Structure formats: structure tokens, C-alpha cells
Coordinates of C-alpha atoms in Angstrom, one line a residue:
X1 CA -8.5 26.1 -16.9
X2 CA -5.2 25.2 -18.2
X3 CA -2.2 24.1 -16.7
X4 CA -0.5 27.2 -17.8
X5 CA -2.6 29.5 -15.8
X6 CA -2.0 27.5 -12.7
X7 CA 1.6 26.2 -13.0
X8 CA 1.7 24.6 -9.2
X9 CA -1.2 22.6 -9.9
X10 CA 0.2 19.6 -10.9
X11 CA 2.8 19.9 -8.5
X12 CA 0.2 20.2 -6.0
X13 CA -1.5 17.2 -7.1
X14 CA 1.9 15.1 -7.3
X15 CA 2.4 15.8 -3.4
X16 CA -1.3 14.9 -2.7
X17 CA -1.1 11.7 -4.7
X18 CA 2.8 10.9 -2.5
X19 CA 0.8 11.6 0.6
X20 CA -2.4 9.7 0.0
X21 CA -0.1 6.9 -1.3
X22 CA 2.3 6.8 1.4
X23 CA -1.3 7.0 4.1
X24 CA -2.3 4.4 2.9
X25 CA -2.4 1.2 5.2
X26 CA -0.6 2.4 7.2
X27 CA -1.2 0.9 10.3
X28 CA -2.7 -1.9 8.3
X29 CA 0.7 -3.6 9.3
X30 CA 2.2 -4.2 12.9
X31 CA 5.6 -2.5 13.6
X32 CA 8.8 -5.0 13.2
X33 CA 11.7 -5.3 15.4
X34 CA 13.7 -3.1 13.7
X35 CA 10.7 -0.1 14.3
X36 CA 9.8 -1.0 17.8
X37 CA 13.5 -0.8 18.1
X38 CA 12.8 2.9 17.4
X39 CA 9.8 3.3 19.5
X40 CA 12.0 2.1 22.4
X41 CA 15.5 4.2 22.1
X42 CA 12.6 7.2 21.2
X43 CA 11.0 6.7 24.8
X44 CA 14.3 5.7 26.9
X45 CA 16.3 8.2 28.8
X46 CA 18.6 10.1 26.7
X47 CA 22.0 9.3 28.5
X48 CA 21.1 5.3 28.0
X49 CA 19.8 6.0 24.0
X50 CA 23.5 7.6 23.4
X51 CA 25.0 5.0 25.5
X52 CA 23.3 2.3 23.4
X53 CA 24.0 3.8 19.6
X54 CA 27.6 3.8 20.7
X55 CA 28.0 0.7 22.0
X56 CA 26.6 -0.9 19.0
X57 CA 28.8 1.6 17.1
X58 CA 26.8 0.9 13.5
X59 CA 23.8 3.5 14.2
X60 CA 24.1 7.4 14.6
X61 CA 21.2 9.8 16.8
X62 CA 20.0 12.2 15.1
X63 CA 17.0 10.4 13.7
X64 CA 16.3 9.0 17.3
X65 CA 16.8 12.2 18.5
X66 CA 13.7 13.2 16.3
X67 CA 11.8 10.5 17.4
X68 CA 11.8 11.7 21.0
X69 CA 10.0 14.4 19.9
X70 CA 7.4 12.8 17.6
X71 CA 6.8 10.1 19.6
X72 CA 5.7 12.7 22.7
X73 CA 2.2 13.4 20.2
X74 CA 1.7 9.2 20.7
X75 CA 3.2 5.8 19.9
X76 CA 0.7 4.0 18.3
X77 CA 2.1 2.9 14.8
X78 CA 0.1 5.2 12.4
X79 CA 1.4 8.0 15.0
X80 CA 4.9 6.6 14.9
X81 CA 5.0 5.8 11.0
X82 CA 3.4 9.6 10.2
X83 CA 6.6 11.4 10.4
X84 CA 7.9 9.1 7.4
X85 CA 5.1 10.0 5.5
X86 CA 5.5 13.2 5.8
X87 CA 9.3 13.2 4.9
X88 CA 8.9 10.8 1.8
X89 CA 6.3 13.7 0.6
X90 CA 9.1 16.4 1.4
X91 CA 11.5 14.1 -0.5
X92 CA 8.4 14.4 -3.7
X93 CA 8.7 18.3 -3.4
X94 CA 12.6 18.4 -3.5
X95 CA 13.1 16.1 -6.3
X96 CA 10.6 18.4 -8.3
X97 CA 12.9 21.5 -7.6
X98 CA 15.9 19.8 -8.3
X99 CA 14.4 18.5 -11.4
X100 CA 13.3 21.8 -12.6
X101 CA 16.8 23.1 -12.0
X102 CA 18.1 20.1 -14.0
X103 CA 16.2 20.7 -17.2
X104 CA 12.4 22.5 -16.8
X105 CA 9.4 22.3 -14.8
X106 CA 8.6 19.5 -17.0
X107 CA 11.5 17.1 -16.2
X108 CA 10.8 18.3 -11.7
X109 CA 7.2 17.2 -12.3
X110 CA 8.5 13.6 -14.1
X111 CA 10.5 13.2 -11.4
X112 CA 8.7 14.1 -8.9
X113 CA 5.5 11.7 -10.3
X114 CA 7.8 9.2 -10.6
X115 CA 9.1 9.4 -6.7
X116 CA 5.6 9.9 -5.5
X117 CA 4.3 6.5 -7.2
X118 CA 7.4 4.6 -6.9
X119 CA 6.5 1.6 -4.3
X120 CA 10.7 1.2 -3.0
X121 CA 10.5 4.5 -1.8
X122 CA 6.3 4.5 -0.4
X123 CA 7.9 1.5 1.3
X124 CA 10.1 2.9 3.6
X125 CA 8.4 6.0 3.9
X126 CA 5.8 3.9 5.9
X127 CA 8.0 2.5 8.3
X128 CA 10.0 4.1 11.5
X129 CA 13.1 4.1 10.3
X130 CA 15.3 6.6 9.2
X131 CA 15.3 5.5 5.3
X132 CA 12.8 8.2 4.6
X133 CA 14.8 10.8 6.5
X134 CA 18.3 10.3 4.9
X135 CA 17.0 10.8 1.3
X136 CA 15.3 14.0 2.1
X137 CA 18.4 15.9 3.7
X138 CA 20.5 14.4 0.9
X139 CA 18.1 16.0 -1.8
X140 CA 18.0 19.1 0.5
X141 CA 21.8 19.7 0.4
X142 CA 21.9 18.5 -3.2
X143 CA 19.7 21.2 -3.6
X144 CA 21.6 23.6 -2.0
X145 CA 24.4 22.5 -4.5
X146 CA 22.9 23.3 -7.4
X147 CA 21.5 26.6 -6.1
X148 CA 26.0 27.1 -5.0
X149 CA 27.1 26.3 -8.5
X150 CA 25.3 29.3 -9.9
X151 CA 25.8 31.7 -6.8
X152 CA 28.4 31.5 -3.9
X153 CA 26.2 32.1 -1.0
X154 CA 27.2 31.9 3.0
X155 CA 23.8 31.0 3.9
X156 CA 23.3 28.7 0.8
X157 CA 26.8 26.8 2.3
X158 CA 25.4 26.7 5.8
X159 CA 22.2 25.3 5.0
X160 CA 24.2 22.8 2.6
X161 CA 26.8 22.1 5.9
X162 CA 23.5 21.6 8.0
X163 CA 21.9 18.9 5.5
X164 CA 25.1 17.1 5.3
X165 CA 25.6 17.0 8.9
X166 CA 22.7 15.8 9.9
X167 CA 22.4 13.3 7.2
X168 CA 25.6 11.9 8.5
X169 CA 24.1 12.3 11.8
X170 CA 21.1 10.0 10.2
X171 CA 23.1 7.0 8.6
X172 CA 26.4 6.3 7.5
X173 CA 26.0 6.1 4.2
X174 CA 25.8 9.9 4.1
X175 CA 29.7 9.7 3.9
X176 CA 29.2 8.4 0.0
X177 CA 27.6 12.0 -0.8
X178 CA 30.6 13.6 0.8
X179 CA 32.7 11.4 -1.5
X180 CA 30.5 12.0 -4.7
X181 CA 31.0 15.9 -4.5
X182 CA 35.1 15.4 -3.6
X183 CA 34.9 13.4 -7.1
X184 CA 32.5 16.1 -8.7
X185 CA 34.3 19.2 -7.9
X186 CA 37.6 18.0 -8.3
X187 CA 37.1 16.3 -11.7
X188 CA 35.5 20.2 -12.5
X189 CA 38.3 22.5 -10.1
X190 CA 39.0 24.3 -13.4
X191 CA 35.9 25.3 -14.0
X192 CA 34.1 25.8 -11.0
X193 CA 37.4 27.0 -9.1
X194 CA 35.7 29.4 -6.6
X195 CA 33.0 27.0 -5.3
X196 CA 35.6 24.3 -5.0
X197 CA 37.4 25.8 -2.4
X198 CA 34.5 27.1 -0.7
X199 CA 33.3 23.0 -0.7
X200 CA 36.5 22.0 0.9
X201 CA 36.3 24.8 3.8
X202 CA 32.7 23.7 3.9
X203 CA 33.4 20.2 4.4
X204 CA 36.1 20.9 6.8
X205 CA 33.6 22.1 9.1
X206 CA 31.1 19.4 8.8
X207 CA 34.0 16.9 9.6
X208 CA 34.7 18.7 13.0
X209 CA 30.8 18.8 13.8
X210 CA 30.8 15.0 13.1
X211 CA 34.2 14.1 14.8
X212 CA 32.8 14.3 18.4
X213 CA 30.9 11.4 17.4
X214 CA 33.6 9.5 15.8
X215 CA 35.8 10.3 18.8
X216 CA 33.1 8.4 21.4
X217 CA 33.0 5.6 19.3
X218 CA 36.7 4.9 18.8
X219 CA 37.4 5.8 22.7
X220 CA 34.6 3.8 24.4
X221 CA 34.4 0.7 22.2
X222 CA 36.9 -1.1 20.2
X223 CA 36.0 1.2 17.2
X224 CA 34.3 0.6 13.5
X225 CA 36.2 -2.4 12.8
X226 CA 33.3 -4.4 14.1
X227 CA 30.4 -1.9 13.8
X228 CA 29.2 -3.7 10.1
X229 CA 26.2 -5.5 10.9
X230 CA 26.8 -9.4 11.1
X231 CA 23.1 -10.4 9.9
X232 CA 24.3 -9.0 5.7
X233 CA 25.3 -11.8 3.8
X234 CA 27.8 -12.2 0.7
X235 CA 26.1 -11.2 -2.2
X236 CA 26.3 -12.5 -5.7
X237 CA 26.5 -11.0 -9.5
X238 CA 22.7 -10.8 -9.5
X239 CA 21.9 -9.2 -7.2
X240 CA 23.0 -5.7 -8.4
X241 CA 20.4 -6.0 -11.2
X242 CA 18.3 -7.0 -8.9
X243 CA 18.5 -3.6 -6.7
X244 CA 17.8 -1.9 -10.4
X245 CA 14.6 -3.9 -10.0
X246 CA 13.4 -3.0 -6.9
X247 CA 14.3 1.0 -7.7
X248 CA 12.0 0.7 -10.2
X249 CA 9.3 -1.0 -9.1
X250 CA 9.7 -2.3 -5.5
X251 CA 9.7 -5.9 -5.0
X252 CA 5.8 -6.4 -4.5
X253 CA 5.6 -8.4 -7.9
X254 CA 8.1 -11.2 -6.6
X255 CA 12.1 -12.3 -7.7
X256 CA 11.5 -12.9 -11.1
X257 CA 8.3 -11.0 -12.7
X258 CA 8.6 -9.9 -16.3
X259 CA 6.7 -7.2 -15.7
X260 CA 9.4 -6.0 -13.2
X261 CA 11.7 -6.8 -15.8
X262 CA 10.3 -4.5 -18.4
X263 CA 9.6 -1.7 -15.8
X264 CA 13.5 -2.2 -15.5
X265 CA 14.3 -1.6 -18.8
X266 CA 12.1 0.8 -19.8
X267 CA 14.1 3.3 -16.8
X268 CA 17.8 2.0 -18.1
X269 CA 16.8 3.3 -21.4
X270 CA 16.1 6.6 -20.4
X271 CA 19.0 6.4 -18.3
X272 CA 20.9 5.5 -21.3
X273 CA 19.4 8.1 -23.0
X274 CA 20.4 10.9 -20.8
X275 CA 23.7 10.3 -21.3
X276 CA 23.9 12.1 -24.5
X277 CA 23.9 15.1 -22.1
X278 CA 27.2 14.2 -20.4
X279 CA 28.9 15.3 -23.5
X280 CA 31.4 18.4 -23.5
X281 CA 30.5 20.7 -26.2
X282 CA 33.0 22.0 -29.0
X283 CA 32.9 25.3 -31.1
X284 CA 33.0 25.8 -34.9
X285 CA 36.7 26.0 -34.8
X286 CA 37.1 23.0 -32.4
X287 CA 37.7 24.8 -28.9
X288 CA 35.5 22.8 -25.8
X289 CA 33.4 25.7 -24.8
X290 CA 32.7 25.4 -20.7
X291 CA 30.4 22.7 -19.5
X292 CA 26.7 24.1 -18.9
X293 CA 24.9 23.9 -15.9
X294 CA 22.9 20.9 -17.1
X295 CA 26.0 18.9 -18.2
X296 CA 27.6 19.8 -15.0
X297 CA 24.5 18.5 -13.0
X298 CA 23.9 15.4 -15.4
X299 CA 27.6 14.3 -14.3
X300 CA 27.2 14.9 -10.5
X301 CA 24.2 12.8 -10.5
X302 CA 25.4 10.3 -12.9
X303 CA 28.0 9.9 -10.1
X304 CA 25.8 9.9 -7.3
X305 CA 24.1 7.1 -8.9
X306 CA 27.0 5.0 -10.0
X307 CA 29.4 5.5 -6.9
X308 CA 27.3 4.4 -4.1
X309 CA 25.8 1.1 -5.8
X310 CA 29.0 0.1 -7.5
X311 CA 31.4 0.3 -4.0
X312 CA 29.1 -2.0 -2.1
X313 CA 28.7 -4.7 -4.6
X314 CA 32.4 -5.0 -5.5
X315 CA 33.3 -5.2 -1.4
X316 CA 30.2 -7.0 -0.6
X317 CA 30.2 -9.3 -3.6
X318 CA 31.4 -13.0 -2.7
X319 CA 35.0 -13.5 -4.5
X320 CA 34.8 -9.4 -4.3
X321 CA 37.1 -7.4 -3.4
X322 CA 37.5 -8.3 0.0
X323 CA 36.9 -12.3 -0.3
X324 CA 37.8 -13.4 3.0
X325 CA 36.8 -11.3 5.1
X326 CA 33.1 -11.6 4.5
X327 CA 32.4 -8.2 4.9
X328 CA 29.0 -6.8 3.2
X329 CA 27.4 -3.9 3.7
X330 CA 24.7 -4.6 0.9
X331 CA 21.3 -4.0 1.3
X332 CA 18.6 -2.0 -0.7
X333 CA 17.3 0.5 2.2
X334 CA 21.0 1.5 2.7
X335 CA 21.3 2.0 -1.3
X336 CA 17.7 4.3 -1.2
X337 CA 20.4 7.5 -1.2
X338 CA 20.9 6.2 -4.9
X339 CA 17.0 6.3 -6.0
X340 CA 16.7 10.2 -6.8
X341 CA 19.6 10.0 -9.4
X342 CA 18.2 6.9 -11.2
X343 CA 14.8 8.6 -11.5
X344 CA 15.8 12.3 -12.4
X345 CA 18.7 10.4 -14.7
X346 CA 15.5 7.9 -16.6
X347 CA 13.4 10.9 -16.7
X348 CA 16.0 13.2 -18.3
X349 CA 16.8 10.8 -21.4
X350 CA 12.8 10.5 -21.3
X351 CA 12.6 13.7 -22.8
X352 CA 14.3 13.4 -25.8
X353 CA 11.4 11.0 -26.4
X354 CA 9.8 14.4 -26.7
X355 CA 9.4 14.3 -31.0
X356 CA 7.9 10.2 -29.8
X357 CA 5.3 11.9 -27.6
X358 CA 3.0 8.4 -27.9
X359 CA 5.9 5.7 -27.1
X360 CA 6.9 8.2 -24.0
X361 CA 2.9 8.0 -22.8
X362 CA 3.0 4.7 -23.2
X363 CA 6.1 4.0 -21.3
X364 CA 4.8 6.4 -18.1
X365 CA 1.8 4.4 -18.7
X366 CA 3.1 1.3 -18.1
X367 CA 5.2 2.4 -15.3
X368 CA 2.3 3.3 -13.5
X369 CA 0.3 0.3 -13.9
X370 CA 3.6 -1.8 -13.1
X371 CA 4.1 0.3 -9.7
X372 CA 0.4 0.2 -8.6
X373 CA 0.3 -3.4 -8.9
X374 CA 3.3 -4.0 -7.0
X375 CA 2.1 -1.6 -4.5
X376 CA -1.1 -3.1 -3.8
X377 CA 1.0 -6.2 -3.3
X378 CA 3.6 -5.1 -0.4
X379 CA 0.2 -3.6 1.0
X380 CA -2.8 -5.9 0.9
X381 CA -0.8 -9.6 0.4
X382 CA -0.4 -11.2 4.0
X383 CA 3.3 -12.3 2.7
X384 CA 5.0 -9.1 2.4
X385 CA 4.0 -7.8 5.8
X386 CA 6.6 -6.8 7.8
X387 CA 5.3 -8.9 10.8
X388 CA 2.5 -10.1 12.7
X389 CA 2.5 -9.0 16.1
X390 CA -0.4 -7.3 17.0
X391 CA -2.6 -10.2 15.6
X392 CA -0.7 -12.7 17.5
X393 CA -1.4 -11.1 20.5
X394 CA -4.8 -10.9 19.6
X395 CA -5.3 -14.6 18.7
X396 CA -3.3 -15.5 22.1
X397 CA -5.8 -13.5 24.2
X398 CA -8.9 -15.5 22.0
X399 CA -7.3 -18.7 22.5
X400 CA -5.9 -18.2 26.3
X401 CA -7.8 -15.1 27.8
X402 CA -6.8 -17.0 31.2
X403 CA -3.4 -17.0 30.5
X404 CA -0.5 -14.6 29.2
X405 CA 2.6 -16.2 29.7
X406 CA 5.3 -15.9 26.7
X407 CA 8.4 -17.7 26.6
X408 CA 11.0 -17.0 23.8
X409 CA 14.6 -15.8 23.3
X410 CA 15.5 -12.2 24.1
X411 CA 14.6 -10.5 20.9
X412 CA 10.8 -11.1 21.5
X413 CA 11.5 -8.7 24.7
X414 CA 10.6 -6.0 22.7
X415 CA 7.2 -7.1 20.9
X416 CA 5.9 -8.5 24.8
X417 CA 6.7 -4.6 25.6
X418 CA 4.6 -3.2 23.0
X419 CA 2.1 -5.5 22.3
X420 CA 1.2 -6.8 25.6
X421 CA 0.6 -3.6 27.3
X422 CA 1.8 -4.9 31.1
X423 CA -0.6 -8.3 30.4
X424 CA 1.9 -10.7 29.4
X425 CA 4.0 -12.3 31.6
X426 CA 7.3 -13.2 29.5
X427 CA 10.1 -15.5 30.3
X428 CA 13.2 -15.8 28.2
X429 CA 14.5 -18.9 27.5
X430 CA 18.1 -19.5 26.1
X431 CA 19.4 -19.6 22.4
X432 CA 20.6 -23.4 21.6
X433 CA 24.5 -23.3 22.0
X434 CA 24.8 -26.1 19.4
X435 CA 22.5 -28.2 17.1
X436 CA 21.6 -30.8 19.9
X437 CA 20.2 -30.2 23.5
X438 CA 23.6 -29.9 25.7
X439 CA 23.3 -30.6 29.7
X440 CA 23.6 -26.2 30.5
X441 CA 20.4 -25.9 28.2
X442 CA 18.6 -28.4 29.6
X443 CA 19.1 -27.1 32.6
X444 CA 18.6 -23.3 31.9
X445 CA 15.5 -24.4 29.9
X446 CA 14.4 -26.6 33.5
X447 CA 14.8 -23.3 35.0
X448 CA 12.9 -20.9 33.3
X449 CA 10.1 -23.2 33.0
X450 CA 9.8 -23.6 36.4
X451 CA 9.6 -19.8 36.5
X452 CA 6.9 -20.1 34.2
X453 CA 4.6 -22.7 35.3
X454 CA 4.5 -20.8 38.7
X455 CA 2.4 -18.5 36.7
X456 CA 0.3 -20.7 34.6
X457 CA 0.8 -24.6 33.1
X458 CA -0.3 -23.0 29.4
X459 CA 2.4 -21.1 27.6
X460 CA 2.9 -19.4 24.2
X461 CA 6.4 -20.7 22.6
X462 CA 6.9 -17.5 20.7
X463 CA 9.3 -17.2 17.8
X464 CA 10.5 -14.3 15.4
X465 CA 12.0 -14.6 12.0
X466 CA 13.4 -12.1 10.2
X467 CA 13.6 -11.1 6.1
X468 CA 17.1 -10.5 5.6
X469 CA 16.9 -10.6 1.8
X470 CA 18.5 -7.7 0.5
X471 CA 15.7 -6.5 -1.9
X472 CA 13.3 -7.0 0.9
X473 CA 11.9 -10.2 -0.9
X474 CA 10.4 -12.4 2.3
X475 CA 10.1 -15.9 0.7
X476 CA 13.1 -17.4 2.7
X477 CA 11.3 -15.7 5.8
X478 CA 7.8 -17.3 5.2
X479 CA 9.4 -20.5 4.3
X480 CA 11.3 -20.4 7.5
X481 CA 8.0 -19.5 9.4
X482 CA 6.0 -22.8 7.8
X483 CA 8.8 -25.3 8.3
X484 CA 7.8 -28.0 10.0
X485 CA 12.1 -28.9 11.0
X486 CA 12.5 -29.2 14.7
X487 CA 14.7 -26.8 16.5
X488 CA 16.8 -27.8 19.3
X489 CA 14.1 -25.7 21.5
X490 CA 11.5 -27.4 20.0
X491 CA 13.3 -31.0 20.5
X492 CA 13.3 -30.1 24.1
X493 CA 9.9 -28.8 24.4
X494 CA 7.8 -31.5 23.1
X495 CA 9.4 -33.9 25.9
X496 CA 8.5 -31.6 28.9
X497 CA 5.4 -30.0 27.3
X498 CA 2.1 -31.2 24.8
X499 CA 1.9 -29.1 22.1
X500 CA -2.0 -27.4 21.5
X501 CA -1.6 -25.5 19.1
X502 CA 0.4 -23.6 16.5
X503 CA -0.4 -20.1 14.8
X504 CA 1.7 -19.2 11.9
X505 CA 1.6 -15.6 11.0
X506 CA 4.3 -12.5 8.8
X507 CA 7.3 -13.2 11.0
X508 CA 6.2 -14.9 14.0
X509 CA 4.8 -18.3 15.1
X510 CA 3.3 -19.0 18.5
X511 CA 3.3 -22.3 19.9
X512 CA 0.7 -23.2 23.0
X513 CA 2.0 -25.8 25.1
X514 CA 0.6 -27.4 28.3
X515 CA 3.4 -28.0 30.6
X516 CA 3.5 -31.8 32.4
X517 CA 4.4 -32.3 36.1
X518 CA 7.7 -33.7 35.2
X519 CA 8.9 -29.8 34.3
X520 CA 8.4 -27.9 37.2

């Protein structure tokens, strides 16, 4: 049987391959705040979920929205994290298409290989979050495109309006696509005249479907100009190849692997490569014939890749653009909407590797073996896991089965609500005001443990700490969970309480303390 005589075969076996990938171990790790974040605006009332994504003013519904639905079949975290998998294989299947538009059914299934195996997009297609969602209506309406640039089709432009909608309904970073096909179609009005102006009547309409939004934000709060989150940091001039790193192959393999490195440069070469197709054309007698479909579609994702990654590093770069302001909007899961382009881009100079038929083998081969080892490592090593909460819990009912009291600041409120299934008893202690124990703390923290030794004289100190590296590497967040520094809570602790023990686990240590008659 050849693969002529069954041309979606491969295909087939690409999107079984993105789906077993993407399956598995999947519940292998406990959900993170930012998930069980999900799991609780998917299971609140709907009035105090829209009440909530406007106050905070840097999160939009429509995944949420979703959510509610999804989460009605259960809420355990394979259950939960399913409906990522499922869009991260849709996202497999649209790439092909667009792909095979591009330049053959050869260059979709590349592409589409090379999205199913690639470990920064398996990654957050395992996780609640909408980062699986926003690249598949983005490819969806990038679809549409392509499909508009050939014929001028109403219901081609209303499923194109729908995708873009509701990817700016998913995350703001939707609004660099709509920027991307302003530059596109104006920098090509001459020759694509008639699909231009359809675009801008198009786009028209999605604005007013998205302005109700916009309008609740700016009326009920005090508008965008505090909706970036606070937790990004400044980044520096190495951390943009650094993102080129993790697109190609994830950050499983650590900061500074070579292998990463030559996975790297193996995809900037065929990016390189594919720019030979950017070219306009000229005739014998030196007339520019009109650009052809592929040119035209190797420039719109050329800028689809550049635009997004290049705007937030030059304002989110320290001594940027905006220097003191400290705005930064730079993280890797936002940049994701920039992954397709990078892939069909490598895999489109790959081909004219095509007379070199060994070197490109070798070079998918070695992309393959890169990505599965970095893959087994954000899945089977302890230190990549997004958190440990479901094994604390455990270990605190082995250690303590008499007792379930938690104390901890307020963002352990949601893992207590998960995790401790009405068992635990928690009591939320304040954050430290400054770096030495001030007379309201002391007296907050007298409080609460009074509140707590009422229930039990054993209680679980519990803390979370969170990765907020940009490429998702977590060895400041490990190193931060082994410390042995004293916190100001910790200070204050050890000279009301005896510590018994300490667990250290992915995000979270627990700290068992027997409280002493001088605290209650």
C-alpha cells in the first residue's frame, strides 16, 4: 500500500501521534493556580465570572465561557485539561491545510508533524488555559484568509469575522493578527484591491462586536492603563533568542543545552531559506509580473511571525522603548500566536533541501529526537512540574490524618478548595507589610492563630511559589522552594510554634508546626 493510494493516511497518523502526545501524562501533574483559577471562574455564577474578568481588566470570557460548559462532563484534571488536547490536535489539522495551501500536501504534512511533536505547543495544550484555544481560531481565520485571497466569499468573511472575534474574545494578543493583516493588505491594496476593502468592512464589524467589551472595562474600572499584569519582569537582549529556543524545542532540556541550540538553528535556516520565496518576480523585458499566491502568503506569515515577537521585546526590553515605565508584556505562552508561522516558514525553506534529500532527513531526524527528549523532560522530571498540590495533600493526610488545618496567605485559597474536598480547615494569615515583623502583623498573625488552634494545636504552614520565567524555565522557582532564608512569616512562627516537619515539593512547601500555649 502506498501513500499515494491513501493520501490522508499520513495525515491521519500525524493527528493520532498530536493526540497520543498531547494524552499523555496528563493528569500525571496537579493543576497550578493559574488552572484552578479556571476551574473556579468555570464553576462560579456567571454575573460574578463577568464581574471578576472586568475588574481585573487583563483577561477576556470567551474561553471561560467554554469552560462552563466542559467542565459540566467533570472537573477532575484529565477532564479539565481534555479540551486542550483536543484543540492543540485541531490546531495539527489546520496547520496541515494551511500548509498545503502554502506550497503542497507535502509542506501541510511537515508542518503539521512538526506542530504535533513540538513540546512548546504539547505543553500548553495540556494545561487549562486558553493558550491552546487562541492558536487554533487564529489558524482558523488565517485559514479563512487564504481561502479570501483566491475567492471573495460572504460566508468565507463571516467565518473569518467569527474566528477573529472570538480569538479577541480569548486573549488580547488577538489584536496583533488584526494588525498583521492591516500591514498585509495594505502593503498589497494594489493587487488584492477587492479583498482589501472587503477586510476593512470586515474588520469594522468585528470592532463593534468587541467594543461592548471595551466599553465595560473603560466605564466600570479605571481602564487598560493598569490591566498589564504586574508579576512580568523587564527583559533583556537574550531573551528573544531565547523564545526562538523554546519554539523549537520547548524548554525541557534546560537554559543553555546545545542540543537546544542546534535544534535552533537547524529551524532559522530553513527560515532563512524560505525567504528566497518573498521575492517579486520580473519578466524577460523587466516588467514585475503580479505576486503569486505563495509569495503573497510567504509575506503575511513572514509578518505574522516577525510583528508580534519583535513589538513586545522592544517595549518590554529593559532600556527599551519605554524604559521607565517598566511596562512588559513578555512572556512565551502570550508569544504561542507566533509558533505556526515559524514552523510553516522553517518547513517551507526545508524544501528546497529537496535535491539534498539525506541532509533534510537528517535534520527532521534530529528534530525529532531533540523534541522527544525534551518532552519526556517537562513530563516525567519532578522539576518541571507545574506544581505539587495534590501530593501535598496526600502527604498532609499520611503525616496528620487527625488534623487538616492550613494556614497560608490568600492565594493558597484556591488549592484548599480543590484539593481538600471540604476536609481542610484553612486560615489565612497576612502577607508581611515589610521585611521585619511590625506590631499589626504580630497581632493579625496572634489572631488567626488563635482561630486556628481552636481547631487543632498541629498546623500545615503552606506556601506557593510561582515560575515566572518567561520561557517557562523553573530553576528560580525550585531554588526559591529549597531555600532555607527565613521569611518574616517564618521569623514569627518559629517563636510561637515548634517546627515538625517540612515537605518540599513543584511549587509548594508545607510546614507542620505544633503551636505552644503562649499563642492562643
Amino acid at each position: 500500500m502506498s501513500w499515494q493510494k491513501r493520501p490522508l493516511l499520513p495525515l491521519v497518523c500525524i493527528l493520532l501521534l498530536a493526540f497520543a502526545l498531547r494524552l499523555a501524562g496528563l493528569d500525571s501533574q496537579s493543576l497550578w493556580w493559574d488552572e484552578l483559577k479556571t476551574w473556579e471562574r468555570a464553576t462560579m455564577p456567571l454575573e460574578e465570572m463577568f464581574a471578576g474578568l472586568i475588574g481585573i481588566r487583563d483577561q477576556v470570557p470567551f474561553y471561560y465561557w467554554l469552560m462552563r460548559f466542559w467542565s459540566k462532563i467533570g472537573t477532575e484534571p484529565f477532564i479539565l485539561r481534555l479540551f486542550s488536547v483536543y484543540l492543540g490536535t485541531v490546531s495539527v489539522a489546520l496547520l496541515y491545510q494551511i500548509g498545503r495551501r502554502l506550497n503542497g500536501v507535502k509542506l501541510g504534512r511537515l508542518a503539521a508533524f512538526l506542530l504535533a511533536i513540538s513540546p512548546f505547543h504539547i505543553w500548553y495544550s495540556q494545561e487549562v488555559r486558553m493558550y491552546a484555544l487562541l492558536p487554533a481560531l487564529l489558524l482558523l481565520a488565517h485559514l479563512a484568509l487564504l481561502r479570501l485571497l483566491q475567492k471573495n466569499s460572504f460566508r468565507l468573511w463571516l467565518l473569518y469575522g467569527l474566528a477573529i472575534t472570538a480569538a479577541l474574545y480569548t486573549h488580547y494578543f488577538a489584536f496583533f493578527v488584526v494588525l498583521i493583516h492591516y500591514i498585509f493588505f495594505v502593503l498589497h491594496m494594489r493587487q488584492i484591491r477587492r479583498q482589501t476593502t472587503s477586510w476593512f468592512m470586515a474588520i469594522l464589524v468585528v470592532g463593534a462586536a468587541f467594543a461592548p467589551w471595551a466599553y465595560l472595562v473603560t466605564t466600570r474600572t479605571s481602564g487598560y492603563s493598569a490591566a498589564v499584569p504586574g508579576w512580568i519582569n523587564l527583559i533583556q537582549w537574550s531573551d528573544l533568542p531565547q523564545t526562538l529556543t523554546v519554539f523549537a524545542a520547548g524548554f525541557g532540556l534546560g537554559r543553555s543545552s546545545w542540543l537546544t541550540a542546534l535544534c535552533t538553528a537547524v529551524f532559522l535556516i530553513g527560515i532563512g531559506s524560505s525567504l528566497h520565496f518573498l521575492r517579486k518576480k520580473k519578466s524577460v523585458d523587466g516588467e514585475q509580473w503580479p505576486l503569486s499566491p505563495k509569495t503573497l502568503h510567504a509575506r503575511l506569515l513572514l509578518i505574522w511571525f516577525v510583528l508580534p515577537l519583535t513589538f513586545t521585546f522592544l517595549i518590554s526590553l529593559e532600556n527599551g522603548l519605554l524604559p521607565t515605565t517598566g511596562f512588559s508584556i513578555y512572556h512565551d505562552r502570550y508569544l504561542i500566536i507566533s509558533l505556526p508561522p515559524f514552523l510553516l516558514l522553517a518547513a517551507l525553506g526545508w524544501q528546497r533541501w529537496r535535491r539534498q534529500l539525506p541532509l533534510l532527513e537528517l535534520a527532521l531526524l534530529l528534530i525529532t529526537v531533540i523534541s522527544s527528549l525534551a518532552l519526556w523532560q517537562q513530563v516525567d522530571n519532578p522539576a518541571y512540574a507545574r506544581s505539587g498540590w495534590q501530593t501535598a495533600f496526600d502527604q498532609m493526610e499520611a503525616i496528620s490524618p487527625e488534623t487538616a488545618v492550613v494556614i497560608g496567605h490568600k492565594d493558597i485559597l484556591l488549592p484548599v478548595s480543590y484539593y481538600g474536598n471540604g476536609r481542610v480547615t484553612f486560615v489565612q494569615i497576612p502577607p508581611p507589610e515589610t521585611d521585619e515583623i511590625t506590631p499589626l502583623f504580630a497581632e493579625t498573625m496572634n489572631q488567626q492563630l488563635a482561630f486556628a488552634a481552636k481547631h487543632h494545636n498541629l498546623v500545615w504552614h503552606a506556601e506557593q511559589f510561582y515560575n515566572f520565567d518567561p520561557h517557562g524555565f523553573p530553576d528560580v522557582r525550585n531554588s526559591e522552594v529549597t531555600s532555607t532564608d527565613q521569611t518574616v512569616t517564618h521569623r514569627w512562627l518559629i517563636t510561637r510554634a515548634q517546627q515538625l516537619e517540612q515537605i518540599r515539593l513543584p511549587g509548594v512547601r508545607l510546614t507542620l508546626y505544633l503551636l505552644l500555649e503562649q499563642s492562643e
